[in-house]
Structure formats: structure tokens, C-alpha cells
mmCIF file of C-alpha atoms in Angstrom:
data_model
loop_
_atom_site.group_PDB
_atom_site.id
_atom_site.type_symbol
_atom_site.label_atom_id
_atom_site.label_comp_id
_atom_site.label_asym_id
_atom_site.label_seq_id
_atom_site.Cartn_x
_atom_site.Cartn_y
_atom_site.Cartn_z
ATOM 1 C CA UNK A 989 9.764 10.113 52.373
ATOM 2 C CA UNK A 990 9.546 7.793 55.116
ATOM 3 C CA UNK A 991 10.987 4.146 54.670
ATOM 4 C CA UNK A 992 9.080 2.443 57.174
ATOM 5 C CA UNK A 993 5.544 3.084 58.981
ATOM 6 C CA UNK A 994 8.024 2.867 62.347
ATOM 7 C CA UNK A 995 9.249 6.352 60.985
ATOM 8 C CA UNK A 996 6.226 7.428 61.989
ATOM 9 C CA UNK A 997 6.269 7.024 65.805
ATOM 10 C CA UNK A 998 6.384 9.427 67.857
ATOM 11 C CA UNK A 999 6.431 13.101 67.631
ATOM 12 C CA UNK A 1000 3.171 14.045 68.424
ATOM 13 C CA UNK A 1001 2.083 17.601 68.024
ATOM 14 C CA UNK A 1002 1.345 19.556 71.117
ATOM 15 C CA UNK A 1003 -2.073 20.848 71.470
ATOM 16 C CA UNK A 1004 -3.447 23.470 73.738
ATOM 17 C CA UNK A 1005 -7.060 22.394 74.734
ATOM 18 C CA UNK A 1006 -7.896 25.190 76.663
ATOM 19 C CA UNK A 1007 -6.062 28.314 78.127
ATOM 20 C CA UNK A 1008 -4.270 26.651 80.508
ATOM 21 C CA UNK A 1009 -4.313 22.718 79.359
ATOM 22 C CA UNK A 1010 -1.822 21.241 76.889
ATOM 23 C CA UNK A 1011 -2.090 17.581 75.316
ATOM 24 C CA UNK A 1012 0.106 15.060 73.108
ATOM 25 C CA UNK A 1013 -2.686 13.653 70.828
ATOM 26 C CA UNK A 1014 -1.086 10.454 70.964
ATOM 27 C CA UNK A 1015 -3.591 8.270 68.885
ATOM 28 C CA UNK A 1016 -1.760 9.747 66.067
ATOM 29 C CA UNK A 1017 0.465 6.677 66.444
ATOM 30 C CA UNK A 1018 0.193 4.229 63.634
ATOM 31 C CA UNK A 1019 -1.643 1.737 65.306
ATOM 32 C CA UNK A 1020 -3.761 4.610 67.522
ATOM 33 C CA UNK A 1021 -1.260 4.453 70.802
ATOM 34 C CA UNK A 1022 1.484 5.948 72.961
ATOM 35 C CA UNK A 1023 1.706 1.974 73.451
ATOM 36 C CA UNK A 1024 3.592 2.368 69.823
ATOM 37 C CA UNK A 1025 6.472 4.262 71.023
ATOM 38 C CA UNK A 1026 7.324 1.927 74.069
ATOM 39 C CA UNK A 1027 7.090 -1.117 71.664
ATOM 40 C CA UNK A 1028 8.974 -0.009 69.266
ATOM 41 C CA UNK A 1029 12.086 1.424 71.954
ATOM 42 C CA UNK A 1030 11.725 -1.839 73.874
ATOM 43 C CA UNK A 1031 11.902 -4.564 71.186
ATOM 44 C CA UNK A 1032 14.862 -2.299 68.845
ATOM 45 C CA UNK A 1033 16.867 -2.354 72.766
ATOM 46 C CA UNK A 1034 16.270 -6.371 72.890
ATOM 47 C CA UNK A 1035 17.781 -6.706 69.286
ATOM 48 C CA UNK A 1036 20.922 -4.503 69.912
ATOM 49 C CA UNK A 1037 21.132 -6.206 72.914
ATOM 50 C CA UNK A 1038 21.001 -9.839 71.489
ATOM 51 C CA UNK A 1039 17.932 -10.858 73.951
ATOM 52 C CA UNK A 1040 15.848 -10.636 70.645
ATOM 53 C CA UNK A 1041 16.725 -12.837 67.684
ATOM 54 C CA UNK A 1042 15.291 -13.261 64.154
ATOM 55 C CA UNK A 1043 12.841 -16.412 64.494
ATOM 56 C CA UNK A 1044 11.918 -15.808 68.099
ATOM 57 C CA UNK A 1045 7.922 -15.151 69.573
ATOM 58 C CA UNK A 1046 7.749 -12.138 71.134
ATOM 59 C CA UNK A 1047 5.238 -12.286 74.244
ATOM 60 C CA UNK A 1048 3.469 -9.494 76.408
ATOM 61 C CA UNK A 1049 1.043 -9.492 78.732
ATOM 62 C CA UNK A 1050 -1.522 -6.254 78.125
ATOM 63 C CA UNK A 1051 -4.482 -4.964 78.964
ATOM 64 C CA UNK A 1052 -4.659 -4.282 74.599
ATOM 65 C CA UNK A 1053 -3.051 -1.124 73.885
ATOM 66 C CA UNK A 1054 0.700 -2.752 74.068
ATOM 67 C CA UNK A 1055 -0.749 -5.716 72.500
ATOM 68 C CA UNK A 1056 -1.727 -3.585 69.216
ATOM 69 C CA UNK A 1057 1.285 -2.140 69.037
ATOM 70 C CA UNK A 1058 3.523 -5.556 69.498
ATOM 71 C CA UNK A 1059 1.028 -7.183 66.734
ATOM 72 C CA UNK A 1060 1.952 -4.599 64.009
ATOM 73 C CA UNK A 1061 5.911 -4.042 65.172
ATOM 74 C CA UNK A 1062 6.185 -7.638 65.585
ATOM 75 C CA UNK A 1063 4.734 -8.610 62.302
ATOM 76 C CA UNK A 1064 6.343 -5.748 60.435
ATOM 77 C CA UNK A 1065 9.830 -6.871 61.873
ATOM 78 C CA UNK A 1066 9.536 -10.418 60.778
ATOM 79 C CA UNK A 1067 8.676 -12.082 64.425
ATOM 80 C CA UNK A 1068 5.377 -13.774 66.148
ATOM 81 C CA UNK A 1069 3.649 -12.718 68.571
ATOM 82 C CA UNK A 1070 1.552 -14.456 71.406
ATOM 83 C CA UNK A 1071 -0.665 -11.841 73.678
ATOM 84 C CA UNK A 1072 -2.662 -12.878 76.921
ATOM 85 C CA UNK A 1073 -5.131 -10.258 77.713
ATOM 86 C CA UNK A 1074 -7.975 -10.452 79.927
ATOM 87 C CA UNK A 1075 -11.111 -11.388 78.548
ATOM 88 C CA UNK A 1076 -12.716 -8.005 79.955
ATOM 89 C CA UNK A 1077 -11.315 -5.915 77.369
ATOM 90 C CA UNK A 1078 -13.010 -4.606 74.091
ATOM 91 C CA UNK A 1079 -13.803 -6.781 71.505
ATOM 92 C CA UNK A 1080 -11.929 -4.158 68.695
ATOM 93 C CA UNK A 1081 -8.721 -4.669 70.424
ATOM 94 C CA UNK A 1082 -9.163 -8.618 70.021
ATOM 95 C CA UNK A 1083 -9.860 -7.989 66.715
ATOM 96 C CA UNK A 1084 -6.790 -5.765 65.675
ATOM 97 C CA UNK A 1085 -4.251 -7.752 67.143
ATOM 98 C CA UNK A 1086 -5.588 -10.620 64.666
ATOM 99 C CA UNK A 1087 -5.622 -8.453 61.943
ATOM 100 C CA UNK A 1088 -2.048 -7.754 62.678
ATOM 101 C CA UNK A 1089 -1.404 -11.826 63.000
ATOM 102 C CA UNK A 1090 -1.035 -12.234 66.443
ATOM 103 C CA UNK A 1091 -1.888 -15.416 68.596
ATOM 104 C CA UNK A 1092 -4.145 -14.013 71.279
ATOM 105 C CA UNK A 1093 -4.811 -15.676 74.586
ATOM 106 C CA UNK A 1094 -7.719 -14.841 76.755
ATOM 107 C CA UNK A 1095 -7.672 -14.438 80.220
ATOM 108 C CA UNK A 1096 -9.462 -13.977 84.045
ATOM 109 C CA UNK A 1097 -7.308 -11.068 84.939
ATOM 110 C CA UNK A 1098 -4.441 -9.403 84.608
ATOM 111 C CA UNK A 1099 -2.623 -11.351 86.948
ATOM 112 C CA UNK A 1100 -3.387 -14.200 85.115
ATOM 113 C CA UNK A 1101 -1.808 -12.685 82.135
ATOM 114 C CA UNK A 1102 1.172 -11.487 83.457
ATOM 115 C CA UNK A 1103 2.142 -14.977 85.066
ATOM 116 C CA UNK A 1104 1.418 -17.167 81.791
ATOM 117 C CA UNK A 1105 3.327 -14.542 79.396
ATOM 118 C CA UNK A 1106 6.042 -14.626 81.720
ATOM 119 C CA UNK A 1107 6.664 -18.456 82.438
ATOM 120 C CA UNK A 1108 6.177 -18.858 78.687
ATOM 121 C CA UNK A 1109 8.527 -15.995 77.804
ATOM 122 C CA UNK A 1110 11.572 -18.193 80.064
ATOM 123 C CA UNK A 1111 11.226 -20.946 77.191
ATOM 124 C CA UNK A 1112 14.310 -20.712 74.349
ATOM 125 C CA UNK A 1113 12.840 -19.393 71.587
ATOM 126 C CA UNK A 1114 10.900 -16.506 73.166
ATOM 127 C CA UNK A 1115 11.439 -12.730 74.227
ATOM 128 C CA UNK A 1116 9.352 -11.608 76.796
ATOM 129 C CA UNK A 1117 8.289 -8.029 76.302
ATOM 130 C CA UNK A 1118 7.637 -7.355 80.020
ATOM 131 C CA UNK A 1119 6.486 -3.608 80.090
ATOM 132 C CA UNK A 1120 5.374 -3.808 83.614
ATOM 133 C CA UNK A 1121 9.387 -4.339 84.626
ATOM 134 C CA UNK A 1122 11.119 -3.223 81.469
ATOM 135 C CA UNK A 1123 13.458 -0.280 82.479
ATOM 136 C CA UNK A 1124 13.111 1.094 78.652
ATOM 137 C CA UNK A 1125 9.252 1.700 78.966
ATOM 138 C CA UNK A 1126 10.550 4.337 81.059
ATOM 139 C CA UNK A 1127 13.242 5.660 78.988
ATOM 140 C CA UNK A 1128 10.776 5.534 76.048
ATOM 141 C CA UNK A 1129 9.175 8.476 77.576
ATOM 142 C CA UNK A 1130 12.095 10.252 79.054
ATOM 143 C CA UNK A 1131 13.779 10.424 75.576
ATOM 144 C CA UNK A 1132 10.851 10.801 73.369
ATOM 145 C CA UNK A 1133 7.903 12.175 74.923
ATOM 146 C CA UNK A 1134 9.472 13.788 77.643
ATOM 147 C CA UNK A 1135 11.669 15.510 75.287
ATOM 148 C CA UNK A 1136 9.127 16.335 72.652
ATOM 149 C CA UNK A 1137 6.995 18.229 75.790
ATOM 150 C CA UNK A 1138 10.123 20.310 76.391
ATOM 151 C CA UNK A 1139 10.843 20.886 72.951
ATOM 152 C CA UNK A 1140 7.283 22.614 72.887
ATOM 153 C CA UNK A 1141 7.353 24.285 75.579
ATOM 154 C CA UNK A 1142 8.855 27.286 77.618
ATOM 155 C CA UNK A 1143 7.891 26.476 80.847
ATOM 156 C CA UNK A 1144 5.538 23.888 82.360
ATOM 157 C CA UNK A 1145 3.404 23.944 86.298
ATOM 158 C CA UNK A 1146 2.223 20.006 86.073
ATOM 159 C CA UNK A 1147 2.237 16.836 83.952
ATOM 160 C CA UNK A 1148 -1.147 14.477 84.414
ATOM 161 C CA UNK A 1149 -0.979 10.895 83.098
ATOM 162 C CA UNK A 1150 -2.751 7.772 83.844
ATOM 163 C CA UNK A 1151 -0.834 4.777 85.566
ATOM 164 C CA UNK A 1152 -1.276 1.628 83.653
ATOM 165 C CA UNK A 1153 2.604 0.434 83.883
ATOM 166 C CA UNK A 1154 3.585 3.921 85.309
ATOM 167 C CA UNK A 1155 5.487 4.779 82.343
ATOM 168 C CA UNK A 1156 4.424 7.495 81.032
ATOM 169 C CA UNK A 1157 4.397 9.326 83.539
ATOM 170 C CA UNK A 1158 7.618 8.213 85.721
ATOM 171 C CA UNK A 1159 9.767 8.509 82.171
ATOM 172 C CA UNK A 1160 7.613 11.732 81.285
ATOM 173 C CA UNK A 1161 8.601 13.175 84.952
ATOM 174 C CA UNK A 1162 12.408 12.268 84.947
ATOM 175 C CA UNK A 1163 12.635 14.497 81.751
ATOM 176 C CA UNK A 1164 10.811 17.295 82.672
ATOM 177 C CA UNK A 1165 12.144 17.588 86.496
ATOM 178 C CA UNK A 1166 16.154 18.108 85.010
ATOM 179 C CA UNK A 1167 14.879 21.361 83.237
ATOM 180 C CA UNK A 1168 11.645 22.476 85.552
ATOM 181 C CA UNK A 1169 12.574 20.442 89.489
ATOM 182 C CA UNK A 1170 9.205 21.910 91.164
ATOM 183 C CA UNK A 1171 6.939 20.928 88.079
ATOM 184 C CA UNK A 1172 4.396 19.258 89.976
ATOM 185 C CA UNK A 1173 3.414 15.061 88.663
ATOM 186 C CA UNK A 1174 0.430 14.045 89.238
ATOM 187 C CA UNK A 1175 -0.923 10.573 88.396
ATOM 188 C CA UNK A 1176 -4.267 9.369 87.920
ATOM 189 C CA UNK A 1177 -5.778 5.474 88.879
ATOM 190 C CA UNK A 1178 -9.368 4.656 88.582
ATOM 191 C CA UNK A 1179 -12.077 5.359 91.448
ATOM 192 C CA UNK A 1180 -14.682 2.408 90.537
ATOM 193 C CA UNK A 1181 -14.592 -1.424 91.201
ATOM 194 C CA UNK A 1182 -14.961 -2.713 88.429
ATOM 195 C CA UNK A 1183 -12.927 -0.396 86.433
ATOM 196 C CA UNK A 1184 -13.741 0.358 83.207
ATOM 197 C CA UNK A 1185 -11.246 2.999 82.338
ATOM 198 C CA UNK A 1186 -9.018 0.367 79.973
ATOM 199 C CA UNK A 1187 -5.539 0.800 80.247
ATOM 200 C CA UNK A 1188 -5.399 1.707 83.522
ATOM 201 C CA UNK A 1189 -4.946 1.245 87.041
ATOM 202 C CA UNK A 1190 -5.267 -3.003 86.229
ATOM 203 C CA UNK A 1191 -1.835 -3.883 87.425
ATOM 204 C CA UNK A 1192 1.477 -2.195 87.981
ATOM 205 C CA UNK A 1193 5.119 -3.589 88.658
ATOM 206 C CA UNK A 1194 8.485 -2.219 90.029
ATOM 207 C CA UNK A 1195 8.305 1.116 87.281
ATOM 208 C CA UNK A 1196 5.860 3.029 89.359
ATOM 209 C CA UNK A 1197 8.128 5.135 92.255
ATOM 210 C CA UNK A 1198 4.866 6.685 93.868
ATOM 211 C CA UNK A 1199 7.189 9.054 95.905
ATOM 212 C CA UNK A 1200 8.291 10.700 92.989
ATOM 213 C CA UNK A 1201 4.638 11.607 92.067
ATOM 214 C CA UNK A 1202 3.141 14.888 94.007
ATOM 215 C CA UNK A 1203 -0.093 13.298 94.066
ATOM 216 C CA UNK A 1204 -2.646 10.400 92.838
ATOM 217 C CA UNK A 1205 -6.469 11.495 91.593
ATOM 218 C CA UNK A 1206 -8.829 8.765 91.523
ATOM 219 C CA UNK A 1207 -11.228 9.110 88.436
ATOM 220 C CA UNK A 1208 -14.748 7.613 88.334
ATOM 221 C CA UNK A 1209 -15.961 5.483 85.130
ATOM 222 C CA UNK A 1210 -18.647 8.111 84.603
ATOM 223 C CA UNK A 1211 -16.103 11.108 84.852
ATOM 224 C CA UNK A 1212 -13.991 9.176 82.560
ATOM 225 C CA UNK A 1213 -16.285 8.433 80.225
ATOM 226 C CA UNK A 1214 -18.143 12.063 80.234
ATOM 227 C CA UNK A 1215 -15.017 13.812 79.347
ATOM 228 C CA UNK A 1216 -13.671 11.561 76.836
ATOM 229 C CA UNK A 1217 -17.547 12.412 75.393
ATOM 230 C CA UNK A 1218 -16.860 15.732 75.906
ATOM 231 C CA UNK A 1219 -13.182 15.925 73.780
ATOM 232 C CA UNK A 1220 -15.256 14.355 70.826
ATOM 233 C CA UNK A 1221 -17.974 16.675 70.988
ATOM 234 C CA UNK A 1222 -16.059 20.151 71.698
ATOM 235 C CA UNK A 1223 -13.462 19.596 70.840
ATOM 236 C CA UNK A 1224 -13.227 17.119 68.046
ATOM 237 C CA UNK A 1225 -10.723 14.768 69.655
ATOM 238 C CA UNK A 1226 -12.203 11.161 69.078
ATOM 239 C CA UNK A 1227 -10.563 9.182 72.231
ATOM 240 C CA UNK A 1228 -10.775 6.388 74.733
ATOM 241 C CA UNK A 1229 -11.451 6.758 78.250
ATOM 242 C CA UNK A 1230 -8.390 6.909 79.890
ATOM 243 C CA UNK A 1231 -7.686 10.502 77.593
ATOM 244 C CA UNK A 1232 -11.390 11.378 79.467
ATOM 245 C CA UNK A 1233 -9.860 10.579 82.914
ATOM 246 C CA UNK A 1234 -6.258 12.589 82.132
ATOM 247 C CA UNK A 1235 -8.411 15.811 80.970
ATOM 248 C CA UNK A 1236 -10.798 15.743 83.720
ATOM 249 C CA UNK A 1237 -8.153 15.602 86.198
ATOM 250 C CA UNK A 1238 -5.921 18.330 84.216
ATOM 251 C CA UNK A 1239 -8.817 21.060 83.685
ATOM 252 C CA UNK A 1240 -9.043 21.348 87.275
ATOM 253 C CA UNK A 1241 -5.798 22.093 88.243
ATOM 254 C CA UNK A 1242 -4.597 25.498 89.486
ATOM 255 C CA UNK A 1243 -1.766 25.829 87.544
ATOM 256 C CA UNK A 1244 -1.113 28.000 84.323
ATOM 257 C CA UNK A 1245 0.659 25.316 82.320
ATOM 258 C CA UNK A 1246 -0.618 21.675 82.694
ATOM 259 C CA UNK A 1247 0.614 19.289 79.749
ATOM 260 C CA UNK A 1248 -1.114 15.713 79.998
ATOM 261 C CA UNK A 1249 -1.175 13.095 77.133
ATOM 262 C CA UNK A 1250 -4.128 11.491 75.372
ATOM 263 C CA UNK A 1251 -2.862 7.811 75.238
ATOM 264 C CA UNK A 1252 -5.492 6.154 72.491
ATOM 265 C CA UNK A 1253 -8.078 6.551 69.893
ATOM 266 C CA UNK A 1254 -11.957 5.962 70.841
ATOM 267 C CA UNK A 1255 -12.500 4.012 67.652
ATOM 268 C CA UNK A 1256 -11.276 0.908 69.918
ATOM 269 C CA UNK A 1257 -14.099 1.708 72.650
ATOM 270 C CA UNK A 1258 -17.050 1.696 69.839
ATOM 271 C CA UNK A 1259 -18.663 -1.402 71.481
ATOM 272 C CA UNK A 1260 -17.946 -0.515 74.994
ATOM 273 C CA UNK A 1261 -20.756 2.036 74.826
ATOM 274 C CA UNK A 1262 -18.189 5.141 75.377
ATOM 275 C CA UNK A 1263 -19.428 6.982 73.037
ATOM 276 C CA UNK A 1264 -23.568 6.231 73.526
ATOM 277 C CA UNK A 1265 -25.659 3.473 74.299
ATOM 278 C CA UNK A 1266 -25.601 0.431 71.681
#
């Protein structure tokens, strides 16, 4: 018996989607994210650390996913929470974070976002979340996911993640590189102006070491999109976008063992037209 719904972060299964591409289905997260991991890591750090006290507003800046997952933590752990998002993004994700009883703020970009949350986040009373700076996003992944991919696995050629924050995959990488050095990293951004692979590619602070990565792919919207079309309909994998970009780019490679992640659920893309034309 779990106590808590947070028991339930994290520890993804590790499914092979072909003969030589593996994936952590990670919209088996509570609230449909590998957002729910970093959240959860990031804001249980602030408390031990005594940045975070009861009564305070947690604050984020996000392009949604985060946002979800600081609604729900936030709410379940007794705090508020105030999101700026750009206006751009789905209407679901709006909607879930209110579900969850969080103040949402709209935005022109992500820049715009990231500036408000953090001059807000310097008044007493507040805890900002900062992901795009926060060194535990990136132990989130070395200690959980990263360690969950070795875990399941004997040996491993490449990782392919998305850079939103960078992560994933720089936390992802650090784990995998003390047991496998040459396993290649390879991250992917988005091809198209305007982007419309949420989540990312929309802004990225001091996390991302790009000379640690092998190699950045640029993904189209329409490559993105097919392939997150084509999980649902082959292989029965409903998920957003930036999964679509991650498997496009990993199906290609040359190696025999590729692991990539598949960071959200397509349920929050139903009125973006992901899925068909509305």
C-alpha cells in the first residue's frame, strides 16, 4: 500500500519499441509527466534545506508540463502555487493546473515568464522553483531515471531526449557515462519557427552543457507530430509531441541499444490538433 500518490513517482517501466529502441513511458506519472519527478526532488530539497517553508507560494515559470506537476505537489503538500506560462500553450494544461488550484498567469513568451516568476519569487513569502537553473532538476534524473535505465539494462549505444531545461538528458547522461563512458547523448531541439513541439526547445538556462552532448537533431513540427501519431496507432502509446520528436530521432540511429524517454501523455494535446484535425 502506498501512503501518498507521491509514492507513485517515478519508476517507470522500460519498454522496447522496436528491436533496437528502448523507452521510459513516462506519462505514467500521476499527473501524466517526467515533469513529476523533478517537482517532487526539487521542492522535498527546498524543505530539507529550509528555502521552503509551510505557508509559502511556490512559483515556476513553465511551458505547462512543470506547471502540472507543481499544481498537484504543491496542493497535496499544503502550499500555493502561482504559474506564468505563455499564452501559446494548450488550453488542457490551463485547465489542469486549475483543477489542481493553482493561480495561473498568462504570458507573451517564455522570457516573459521566466522574468516575472523570478522577480516575484525574491519577495518573503515565496520559493521560486527555478527549473531552468535548479542544480536538482539534474540530479532528479541522474538518481532516478538515470538509475532506473541502468537498472534495466545490460548495456546501452545512445540516450535521445528533448531539451526543454536540458535535464533530462544532462542528469540522464551523467548517470549513464560512470557505467557506459562512450554511450553516445544525443539531444533533440525543434526545426520550425514557430515551434509547436511543447515542452521544448522554448528556453534553456545554465543546466544545458552542450559539450557534453555528442550531437543536437533538429525535429520538424510535422515529424513530431507524425510519429507521436504513429506511437498511438502502432503501437498504442497515447503521447504528446515531444515523445513523437524523441522516437523519430531514436529509430534512426545506428546503434543496437538506443533508450530515449517519452516525457507526457497526448491527452493534454487533444485541442492542439495532434492527434487529427478538430
Amino acid at each position: 500500500m502506498k501512503k501518498s500518490i507521491l509514492d507513485l513517482i517515478g519508476n517507470t517501466p522500460l519498454i522496447q519499441l522496436d528491436e533496437h529502441v528502448y523507452a521510459k513511458p513516462e506519462f505514467l506519472n500521476p499527473t501524466g509527466s517526467i515533469k513529476d519527478r523533478m517537482v517532487k526532488y526539487m521542492i522535498e530539497a527546498a524543505e530539507k534545506s529550509g528555502e521552503l517553508k509551510p505557508g509559502y507560494t511556490v512559483v515556476e515559470a513553465t511551458s505547462g508540463n512543470t506547471g502540472i506537476s507543481l499544481s498537484m505537489i504543491a496542493s497535496l503538500k499544503g502550499y500555493k502555487a502561482k504559474i506564468f506560462m505563455p499564452e501559446t500553450m494548450s488550453i488542457e494544461r490551463r485547465k489542469i493546473m486549475e483543477a489542481y488550484g493553482a493561480e495561473l498567469v498568462l504570458t507573451e513568451s517564455m522570457n516573459e515568464a521566466v522574468k516575472r516568476a523570478e522577480e516575484l519569487g525574491k519577495n518573503n513569502g515565496y520559493f521560486y522553483l527555478n527549473q531552468f537553473r535548479n542544480k536538482n532538476n539534474v540530479l532528479t534524473h541522474r538518481y532516478t531515471t538515470g538509475q532506473e535505465i541502468l537498472d534495466s539494462m545490460d548495456g546501452i549505444d545512445a540516450f535521445v531526449a528533448g531539451i526543454g531545461t536540458g535535464g533530462t538528458i544532462m542528469g540522464v547522461g551523467q548517470a549513464l557515462r560512470e557505467r557506459f563512458p562512450d554511450v553516445k547523448l544525443i539531444g533533440i531541439l525543434p526545426k520550425d519557427e514557430p515551434n509547436r513541439i511543447e515542452g521544448i526547445g522554448c528556453y534553456y538556462g545554465e543546466i544545458l552543457k552542450e559539450d557534453f552532448l555528442d550531437r543536437i537533431v533538429r525535429v520538424s513540427n510535422s515529424e513530431a507530430f507524425s510519429t507521436a501519431r504513429e506511437l498511438a496507432r502502432t503501437k498504442g502509446l497515447l503521447v504528446g509531441p515531444s515523445s513523437g520528436a524523441n522516437y523519430f530521432v531514436a529509430k534512426t540511429l545506428k546503434y543496437e541499444r538506443v533508450v530515449t524517454v517519452l516525457p507526457d501523455s497526448g491527452s493534454r494535446y487533444l485541442s492542439t490538433g495532434l492527434f487529427g484535425s478538430l
